[in-house]
PDB file of C-alpha atoms in Angstrom:
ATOM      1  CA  UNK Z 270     -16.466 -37.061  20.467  1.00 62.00           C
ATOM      2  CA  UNK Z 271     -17.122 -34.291  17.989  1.00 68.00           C
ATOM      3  CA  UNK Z 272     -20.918 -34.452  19.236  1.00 76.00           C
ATOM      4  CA  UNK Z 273     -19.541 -34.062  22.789  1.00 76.00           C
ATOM      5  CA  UNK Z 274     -17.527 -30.779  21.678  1.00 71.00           C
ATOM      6  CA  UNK Z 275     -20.102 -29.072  19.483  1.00 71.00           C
ATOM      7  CA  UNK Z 276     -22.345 -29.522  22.618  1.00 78.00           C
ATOM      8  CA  UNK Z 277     -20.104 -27.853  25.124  1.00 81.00           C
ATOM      9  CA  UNK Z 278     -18.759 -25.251  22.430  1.00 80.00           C
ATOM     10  CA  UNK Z 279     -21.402 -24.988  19.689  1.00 83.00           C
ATOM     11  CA  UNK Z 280     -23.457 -21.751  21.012  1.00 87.00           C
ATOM     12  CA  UNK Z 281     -20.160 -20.523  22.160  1.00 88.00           C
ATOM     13  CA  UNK Z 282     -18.506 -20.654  18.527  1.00 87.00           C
ATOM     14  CA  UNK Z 283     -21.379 -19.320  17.074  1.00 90.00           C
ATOM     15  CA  UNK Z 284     -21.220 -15.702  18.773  1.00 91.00           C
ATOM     16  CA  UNK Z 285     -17.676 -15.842  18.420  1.00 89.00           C
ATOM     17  CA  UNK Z 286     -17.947 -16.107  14.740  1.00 91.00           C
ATOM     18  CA  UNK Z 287     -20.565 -13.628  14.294  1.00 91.00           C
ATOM     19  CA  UNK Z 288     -18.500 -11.006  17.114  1.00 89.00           C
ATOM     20  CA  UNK Z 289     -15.226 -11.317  15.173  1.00 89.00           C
ATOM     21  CA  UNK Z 290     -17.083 -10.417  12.388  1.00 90.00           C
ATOM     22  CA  UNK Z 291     -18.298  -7.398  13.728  1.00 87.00           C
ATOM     23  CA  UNK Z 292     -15.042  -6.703  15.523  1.00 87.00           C
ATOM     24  CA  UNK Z 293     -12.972  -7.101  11.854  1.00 86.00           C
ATOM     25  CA  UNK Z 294     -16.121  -4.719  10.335  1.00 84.00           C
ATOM     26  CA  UNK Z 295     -15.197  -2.129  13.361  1.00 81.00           C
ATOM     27  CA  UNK Z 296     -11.405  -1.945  12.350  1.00 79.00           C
ATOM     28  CA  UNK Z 297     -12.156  -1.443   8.433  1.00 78.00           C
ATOM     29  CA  UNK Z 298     -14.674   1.284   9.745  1.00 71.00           C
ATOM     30  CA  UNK Z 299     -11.733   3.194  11.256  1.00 70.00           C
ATOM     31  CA  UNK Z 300      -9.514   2.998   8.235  1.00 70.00           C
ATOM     32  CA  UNK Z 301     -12.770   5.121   6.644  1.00 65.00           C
ATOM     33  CA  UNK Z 302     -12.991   7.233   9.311  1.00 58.00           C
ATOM     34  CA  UNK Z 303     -16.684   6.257   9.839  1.00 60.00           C
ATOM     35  CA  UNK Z 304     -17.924   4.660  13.487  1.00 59.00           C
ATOM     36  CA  UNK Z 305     -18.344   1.063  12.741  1.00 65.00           C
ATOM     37  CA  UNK Z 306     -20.066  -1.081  15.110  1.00 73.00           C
ATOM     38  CA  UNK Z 307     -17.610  -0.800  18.397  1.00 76.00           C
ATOM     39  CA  UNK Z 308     -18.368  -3.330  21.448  1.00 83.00           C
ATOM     40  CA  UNK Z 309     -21.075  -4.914  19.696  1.00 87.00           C
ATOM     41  CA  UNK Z 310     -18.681  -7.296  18.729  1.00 87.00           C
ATOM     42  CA  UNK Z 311     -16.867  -7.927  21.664  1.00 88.00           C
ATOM     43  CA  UNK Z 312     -19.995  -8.607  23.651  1.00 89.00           C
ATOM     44  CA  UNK Z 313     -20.991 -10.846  21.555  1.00 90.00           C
ATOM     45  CA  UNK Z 314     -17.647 -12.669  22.223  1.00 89.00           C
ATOM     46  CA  UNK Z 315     -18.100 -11.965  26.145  1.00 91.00           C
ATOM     47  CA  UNK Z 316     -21.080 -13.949  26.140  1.00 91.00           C
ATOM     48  CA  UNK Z 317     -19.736 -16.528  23.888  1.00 90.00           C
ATOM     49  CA  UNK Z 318     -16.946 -17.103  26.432  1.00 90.00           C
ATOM     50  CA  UNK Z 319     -18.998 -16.992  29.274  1.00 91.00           C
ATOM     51  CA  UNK Z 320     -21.370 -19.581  27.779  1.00 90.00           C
ATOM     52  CA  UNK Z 321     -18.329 -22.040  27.081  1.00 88.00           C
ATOM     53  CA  UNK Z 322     -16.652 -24.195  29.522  1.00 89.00           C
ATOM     54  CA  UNK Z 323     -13.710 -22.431  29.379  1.00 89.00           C
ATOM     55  CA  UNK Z 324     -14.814 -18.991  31.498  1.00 90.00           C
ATOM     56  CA  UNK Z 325     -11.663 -17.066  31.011  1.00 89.00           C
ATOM     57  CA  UNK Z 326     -12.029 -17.345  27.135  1.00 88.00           C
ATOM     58  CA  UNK Z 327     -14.308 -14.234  27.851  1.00 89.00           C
ATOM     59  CA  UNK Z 328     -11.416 -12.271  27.828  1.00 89.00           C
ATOM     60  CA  UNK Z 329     -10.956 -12.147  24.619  1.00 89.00           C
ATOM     61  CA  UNK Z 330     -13.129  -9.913  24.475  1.00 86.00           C
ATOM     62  CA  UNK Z 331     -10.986  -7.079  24.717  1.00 86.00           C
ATOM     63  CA  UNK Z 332      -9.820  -7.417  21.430  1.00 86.00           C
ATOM     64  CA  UNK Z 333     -12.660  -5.388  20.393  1.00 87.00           C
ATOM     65  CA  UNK Z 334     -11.173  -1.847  20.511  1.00 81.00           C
ATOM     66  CA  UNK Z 335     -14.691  -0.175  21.972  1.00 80.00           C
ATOM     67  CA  UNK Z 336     -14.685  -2.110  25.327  1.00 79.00           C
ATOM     68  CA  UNK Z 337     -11.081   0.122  26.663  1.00 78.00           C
ATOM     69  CA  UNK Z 338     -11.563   2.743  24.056  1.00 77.00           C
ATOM     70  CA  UNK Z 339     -15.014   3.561  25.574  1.00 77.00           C
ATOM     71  CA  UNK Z 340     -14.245   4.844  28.982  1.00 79.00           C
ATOM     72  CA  UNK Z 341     -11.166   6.305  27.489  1.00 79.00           C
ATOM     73  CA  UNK Z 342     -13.247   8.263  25.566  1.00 80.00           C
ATOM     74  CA  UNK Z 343     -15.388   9.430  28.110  1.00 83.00           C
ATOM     75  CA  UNK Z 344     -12.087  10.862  30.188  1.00 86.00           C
ATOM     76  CA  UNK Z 345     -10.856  12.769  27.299  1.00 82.00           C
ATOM     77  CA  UNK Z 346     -13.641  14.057  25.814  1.00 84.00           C
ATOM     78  CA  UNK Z 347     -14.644  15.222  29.932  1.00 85.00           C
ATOM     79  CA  UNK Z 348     -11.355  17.265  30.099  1.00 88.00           C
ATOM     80  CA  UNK Z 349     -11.834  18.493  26.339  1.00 88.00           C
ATOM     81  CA  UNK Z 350     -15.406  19.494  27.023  1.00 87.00           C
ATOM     82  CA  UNK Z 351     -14.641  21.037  30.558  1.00 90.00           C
ATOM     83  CA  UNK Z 352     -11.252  23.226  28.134  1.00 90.00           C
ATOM     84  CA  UNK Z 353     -13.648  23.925  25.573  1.00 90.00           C
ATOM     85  CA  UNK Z 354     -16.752  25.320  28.038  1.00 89.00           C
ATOM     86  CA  UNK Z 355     -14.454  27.733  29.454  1.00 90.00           C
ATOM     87  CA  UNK Z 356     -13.385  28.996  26.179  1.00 91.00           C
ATOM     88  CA  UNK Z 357     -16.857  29.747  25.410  1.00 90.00           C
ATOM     89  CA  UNK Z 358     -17.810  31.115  28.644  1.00 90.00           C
ATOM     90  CA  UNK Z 359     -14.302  33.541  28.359  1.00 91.00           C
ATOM     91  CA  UNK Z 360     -14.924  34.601  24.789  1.00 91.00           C
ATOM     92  CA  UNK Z 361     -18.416  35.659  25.972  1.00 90.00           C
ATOM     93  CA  UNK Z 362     -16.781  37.725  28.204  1.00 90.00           C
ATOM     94  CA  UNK Z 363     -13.999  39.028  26.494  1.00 90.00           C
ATOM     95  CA  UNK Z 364     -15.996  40.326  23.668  1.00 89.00           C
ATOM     96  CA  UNK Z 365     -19.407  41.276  25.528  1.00 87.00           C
ATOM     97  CA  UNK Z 366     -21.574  38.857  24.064  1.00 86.00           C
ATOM     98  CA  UNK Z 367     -24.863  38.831  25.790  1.00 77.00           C
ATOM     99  CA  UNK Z 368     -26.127  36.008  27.118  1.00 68.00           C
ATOM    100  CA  UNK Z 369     -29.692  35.822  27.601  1.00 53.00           C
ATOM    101  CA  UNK Z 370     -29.950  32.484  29.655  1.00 46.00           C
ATOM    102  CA  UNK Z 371     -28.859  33.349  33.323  1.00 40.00           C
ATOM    103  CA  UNK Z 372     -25.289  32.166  34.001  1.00 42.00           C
ATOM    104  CA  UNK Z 373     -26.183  29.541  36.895  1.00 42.00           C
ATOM    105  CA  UNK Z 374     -28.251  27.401  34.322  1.00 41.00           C
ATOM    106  CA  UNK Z 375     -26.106  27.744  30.645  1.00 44.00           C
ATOM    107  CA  UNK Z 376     -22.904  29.665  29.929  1.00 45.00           C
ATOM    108  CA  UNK Z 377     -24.841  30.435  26.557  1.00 44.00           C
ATOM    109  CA  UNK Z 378     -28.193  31.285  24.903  1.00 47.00           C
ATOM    110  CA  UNK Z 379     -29.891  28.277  22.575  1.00 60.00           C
ATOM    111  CA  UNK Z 380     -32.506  29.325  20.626  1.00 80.00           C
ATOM    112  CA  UNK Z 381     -33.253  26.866  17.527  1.00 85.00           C
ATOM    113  CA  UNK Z 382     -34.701  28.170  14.085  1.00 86.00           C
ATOM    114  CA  UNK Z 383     -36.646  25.505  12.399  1.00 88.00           C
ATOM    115  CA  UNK Z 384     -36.538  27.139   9.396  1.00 89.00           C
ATOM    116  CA  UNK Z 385     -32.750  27.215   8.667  1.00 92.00           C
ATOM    117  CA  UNK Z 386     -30.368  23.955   9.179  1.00 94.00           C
ATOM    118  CA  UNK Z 387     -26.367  24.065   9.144  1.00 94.00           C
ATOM    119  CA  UNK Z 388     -24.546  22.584   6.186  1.00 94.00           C
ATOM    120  CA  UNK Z 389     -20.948  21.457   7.184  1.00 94.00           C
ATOM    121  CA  UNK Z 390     -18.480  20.288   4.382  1.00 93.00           C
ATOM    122  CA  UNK Z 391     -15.377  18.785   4.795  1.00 92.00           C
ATOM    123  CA  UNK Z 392     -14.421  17.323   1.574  1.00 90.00           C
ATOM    124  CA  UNK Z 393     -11.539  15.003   2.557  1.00 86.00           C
ATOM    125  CA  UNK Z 394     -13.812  12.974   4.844  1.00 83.00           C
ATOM    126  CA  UNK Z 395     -16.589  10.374   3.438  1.00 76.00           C
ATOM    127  CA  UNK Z 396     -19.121  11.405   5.260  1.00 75.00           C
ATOM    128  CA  UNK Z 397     -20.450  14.201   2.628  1.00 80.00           C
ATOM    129  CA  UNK Z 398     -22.845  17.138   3.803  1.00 88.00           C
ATOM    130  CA  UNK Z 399     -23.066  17.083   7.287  1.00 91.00           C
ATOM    131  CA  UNK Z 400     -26.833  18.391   7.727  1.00 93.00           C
ATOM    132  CA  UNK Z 401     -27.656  19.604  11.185  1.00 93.00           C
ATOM    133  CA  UNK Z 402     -30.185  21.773  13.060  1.00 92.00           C
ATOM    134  CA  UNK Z 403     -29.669  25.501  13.445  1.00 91.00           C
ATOM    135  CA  UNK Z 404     -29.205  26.212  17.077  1.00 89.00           C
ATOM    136  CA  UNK Z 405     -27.207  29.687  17.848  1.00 85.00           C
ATOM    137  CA  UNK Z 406     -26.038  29.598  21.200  1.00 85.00           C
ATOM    138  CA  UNK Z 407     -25.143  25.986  21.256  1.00 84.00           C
ATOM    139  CA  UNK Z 408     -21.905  23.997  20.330  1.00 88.00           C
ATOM    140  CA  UNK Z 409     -21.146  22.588  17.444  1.00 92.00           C
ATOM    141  CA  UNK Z 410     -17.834  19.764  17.613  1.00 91.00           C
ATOM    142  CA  UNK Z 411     -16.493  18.344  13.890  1.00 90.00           C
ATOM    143  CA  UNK Z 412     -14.340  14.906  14.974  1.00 83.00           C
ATOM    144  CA  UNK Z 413     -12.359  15.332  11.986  1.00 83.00           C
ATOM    145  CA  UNK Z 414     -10.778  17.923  12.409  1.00 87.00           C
ATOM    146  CA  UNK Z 415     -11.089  18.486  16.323  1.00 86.00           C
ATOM    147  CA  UNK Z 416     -12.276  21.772  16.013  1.00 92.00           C
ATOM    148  CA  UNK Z 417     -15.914  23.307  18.000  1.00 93.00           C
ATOM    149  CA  UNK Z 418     -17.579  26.741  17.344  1.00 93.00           C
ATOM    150  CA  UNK Z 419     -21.291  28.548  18.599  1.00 92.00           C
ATOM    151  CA  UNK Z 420     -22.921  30.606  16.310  1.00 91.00           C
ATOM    152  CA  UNK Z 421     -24.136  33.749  17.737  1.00 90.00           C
ATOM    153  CA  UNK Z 422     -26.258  36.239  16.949  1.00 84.00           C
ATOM    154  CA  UNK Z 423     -27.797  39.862  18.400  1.00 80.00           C
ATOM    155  CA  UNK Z 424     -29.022  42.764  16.459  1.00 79.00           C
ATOM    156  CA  UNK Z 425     -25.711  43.339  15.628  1.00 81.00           C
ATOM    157  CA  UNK Z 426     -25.561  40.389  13.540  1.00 84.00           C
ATOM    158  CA  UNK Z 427     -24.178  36.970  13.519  1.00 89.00           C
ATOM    159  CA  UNK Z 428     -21.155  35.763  14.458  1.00 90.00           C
ATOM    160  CA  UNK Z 429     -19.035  32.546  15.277  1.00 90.00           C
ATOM    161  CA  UNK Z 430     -17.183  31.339  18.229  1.00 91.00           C
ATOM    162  CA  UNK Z 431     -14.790  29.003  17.174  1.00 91.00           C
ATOM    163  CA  UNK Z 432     -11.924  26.851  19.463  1.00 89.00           C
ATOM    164  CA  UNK Z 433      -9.393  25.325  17.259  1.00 87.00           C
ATOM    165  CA  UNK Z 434      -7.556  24.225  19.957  1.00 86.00           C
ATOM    166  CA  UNK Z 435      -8.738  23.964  23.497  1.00 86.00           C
ATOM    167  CA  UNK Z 436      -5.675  25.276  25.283  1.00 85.00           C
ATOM    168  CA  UNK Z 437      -5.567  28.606  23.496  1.00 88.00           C
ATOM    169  CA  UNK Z 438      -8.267  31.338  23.301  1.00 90.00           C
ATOM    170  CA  UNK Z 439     -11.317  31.274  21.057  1.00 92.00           C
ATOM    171  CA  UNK Z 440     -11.641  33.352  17.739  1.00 92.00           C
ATOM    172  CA  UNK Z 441     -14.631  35.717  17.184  1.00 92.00           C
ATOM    173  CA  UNK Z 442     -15.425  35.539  13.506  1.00 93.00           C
ATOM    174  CA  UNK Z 443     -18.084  37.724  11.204  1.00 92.00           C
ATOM    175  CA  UNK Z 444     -20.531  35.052  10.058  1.00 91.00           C
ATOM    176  CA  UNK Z 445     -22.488  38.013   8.211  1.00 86.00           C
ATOM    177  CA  UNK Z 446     -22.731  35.778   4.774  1.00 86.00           C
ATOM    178  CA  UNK Z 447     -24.430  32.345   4.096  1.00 90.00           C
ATOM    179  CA  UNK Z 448     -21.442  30.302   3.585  1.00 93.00           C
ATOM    180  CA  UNK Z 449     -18.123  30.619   5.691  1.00 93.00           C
ATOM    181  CA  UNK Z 450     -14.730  28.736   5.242  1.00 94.00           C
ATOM    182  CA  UNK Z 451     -13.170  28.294   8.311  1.00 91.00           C
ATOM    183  CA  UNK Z 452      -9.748  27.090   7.010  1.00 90.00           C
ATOM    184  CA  UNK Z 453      -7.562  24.567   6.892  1.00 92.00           C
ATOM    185  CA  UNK Z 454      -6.307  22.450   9.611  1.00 91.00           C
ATOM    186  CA  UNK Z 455      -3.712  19.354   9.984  1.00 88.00           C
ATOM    187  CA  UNK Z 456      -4.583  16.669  12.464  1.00 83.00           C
ATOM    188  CA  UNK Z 457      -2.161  13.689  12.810  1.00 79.00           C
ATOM    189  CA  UNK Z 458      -0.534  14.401   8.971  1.00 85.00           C
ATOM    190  CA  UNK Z 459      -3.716  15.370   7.422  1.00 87.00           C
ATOM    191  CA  UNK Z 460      -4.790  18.591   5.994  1.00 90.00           C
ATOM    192  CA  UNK Z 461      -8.917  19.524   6.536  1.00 92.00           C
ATOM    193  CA  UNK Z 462     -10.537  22.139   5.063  1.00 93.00           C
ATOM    194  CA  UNK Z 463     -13.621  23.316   6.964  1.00 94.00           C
ATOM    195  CA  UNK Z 464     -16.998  25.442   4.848  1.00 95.00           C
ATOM    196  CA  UNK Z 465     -20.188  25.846   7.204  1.00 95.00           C
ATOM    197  CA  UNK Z 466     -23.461  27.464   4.880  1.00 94.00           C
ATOM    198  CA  UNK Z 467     -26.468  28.079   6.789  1.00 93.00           C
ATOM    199  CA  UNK Z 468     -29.280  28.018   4.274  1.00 92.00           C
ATOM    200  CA  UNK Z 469     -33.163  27.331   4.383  1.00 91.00           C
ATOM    201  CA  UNK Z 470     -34.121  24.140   5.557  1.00 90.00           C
ATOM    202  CA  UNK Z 471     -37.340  21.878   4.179  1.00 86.00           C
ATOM    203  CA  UNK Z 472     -39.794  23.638   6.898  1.00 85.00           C
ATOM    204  CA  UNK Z 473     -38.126  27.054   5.670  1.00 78.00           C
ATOM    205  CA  UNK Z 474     -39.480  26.372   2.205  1.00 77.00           C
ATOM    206  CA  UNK Z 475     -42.980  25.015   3.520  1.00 77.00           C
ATOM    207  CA  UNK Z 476     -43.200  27.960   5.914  1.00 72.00           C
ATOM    208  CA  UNK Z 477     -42.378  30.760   2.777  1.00 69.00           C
ATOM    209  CA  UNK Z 478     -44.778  28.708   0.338  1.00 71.00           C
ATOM    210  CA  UNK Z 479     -47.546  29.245   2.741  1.00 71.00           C
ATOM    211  CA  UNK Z 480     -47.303  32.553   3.567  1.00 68.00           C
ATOM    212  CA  UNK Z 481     -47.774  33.120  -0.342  1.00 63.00           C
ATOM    213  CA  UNK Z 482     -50.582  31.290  -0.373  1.00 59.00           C
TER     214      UNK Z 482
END
């Protein structure tokens, strides 16, 4: 009998075990605030179900949070996007920023500098130093808090675009030194503090050694 049941259920068990796993990983990720491994998990029990005898165990499924928060997701961050893109686009307007890509192809001008990268800090997260590439015309969006801003710059000098919240208008703010702190914001309870320091990146320092040379 138990020879009869591990061959009708053995397989099946076996991704079940290992998706729970994942799925219990995915919920202690959120308590960090860091991604986890969402769906993984419950795909791994889909296909254990589906593999038993028992079809509609594949349901179960669903207690892995990424298979409904997924398309969720992909609604709200569509209507936040859409809020936020006409912020930009209105702000651009409002204070005559050019923009040097024509409007039927980008509301904004990307031009990326190899040579500089973006430092964002937002010390009561565990992520550290966010590190990423210096593009001025394009959008930058921090998850925790909720807040996006494009960095701009003309001969004039540089400055930053930034949409707290989507519903209201953007803020045009000097970004004429290195380092920047944006403020401090309260999402569900929780106070953030937001710094942003644009400094040299690796190729920066390559670049300046050789011309030295």
């Amino acid at each position: 009998m138990m020879n009869e049941f591990v061959m009708k259920y053995g397989v099946s068990i076996i991704f079940w075990v290992i998706g729970l796993f994942f799925v219990i990983v995915s919920y202690a990720a959120t308590r960090t605030k860091s991604s986890g491994v969402p769906i993984v998990g419950g795909i791994l029990i889909l296909i254990g179900g589906l593999l038993s005898p028992i079809k509609w165990l594949a349901i179960f499924c669903l207690v892995d949070y990424g298979f409904w928060y997924f398309p969720y997701s992909i609604i709200v961050d569509g209507k936040y996007w859409k809020k936020v893109s006409a912020r930009i686009t209105e702000a651009y307007d409002k204070y005559g920023l050019k923009k040097e890509i024509p409007e039927e192809k980008s509301n904004v001008s990307i031009d990326f500098d190899d040579t500089k990268e973006l430092v964002v800090r937002v010390p009561e997260t565990k992520d550290g130093d966010l590190i990423w590439g210096y593009y001025k015309g394009s959008s930058y969006r921090l998850q925790y808090p909720q807040i996006t801003f494009v960095i701009y710059q003309d001969e004039k000098g540089r400055k930053l675009i930034l949409i707290d919240n989507p519903d209201e208008e953007a803020k045009l703010i000097d970004f004429d030194e290195d380092k920047l702190f944006l403020g401090k914001y309260t999402r569900r309870g929780k106070q953030y503090s937001v710094e942003i320091e644009v400094r040299e990146s690796e190729e920066g320092k390559e670049e300046k050694t050789e011309n030295k040379k």
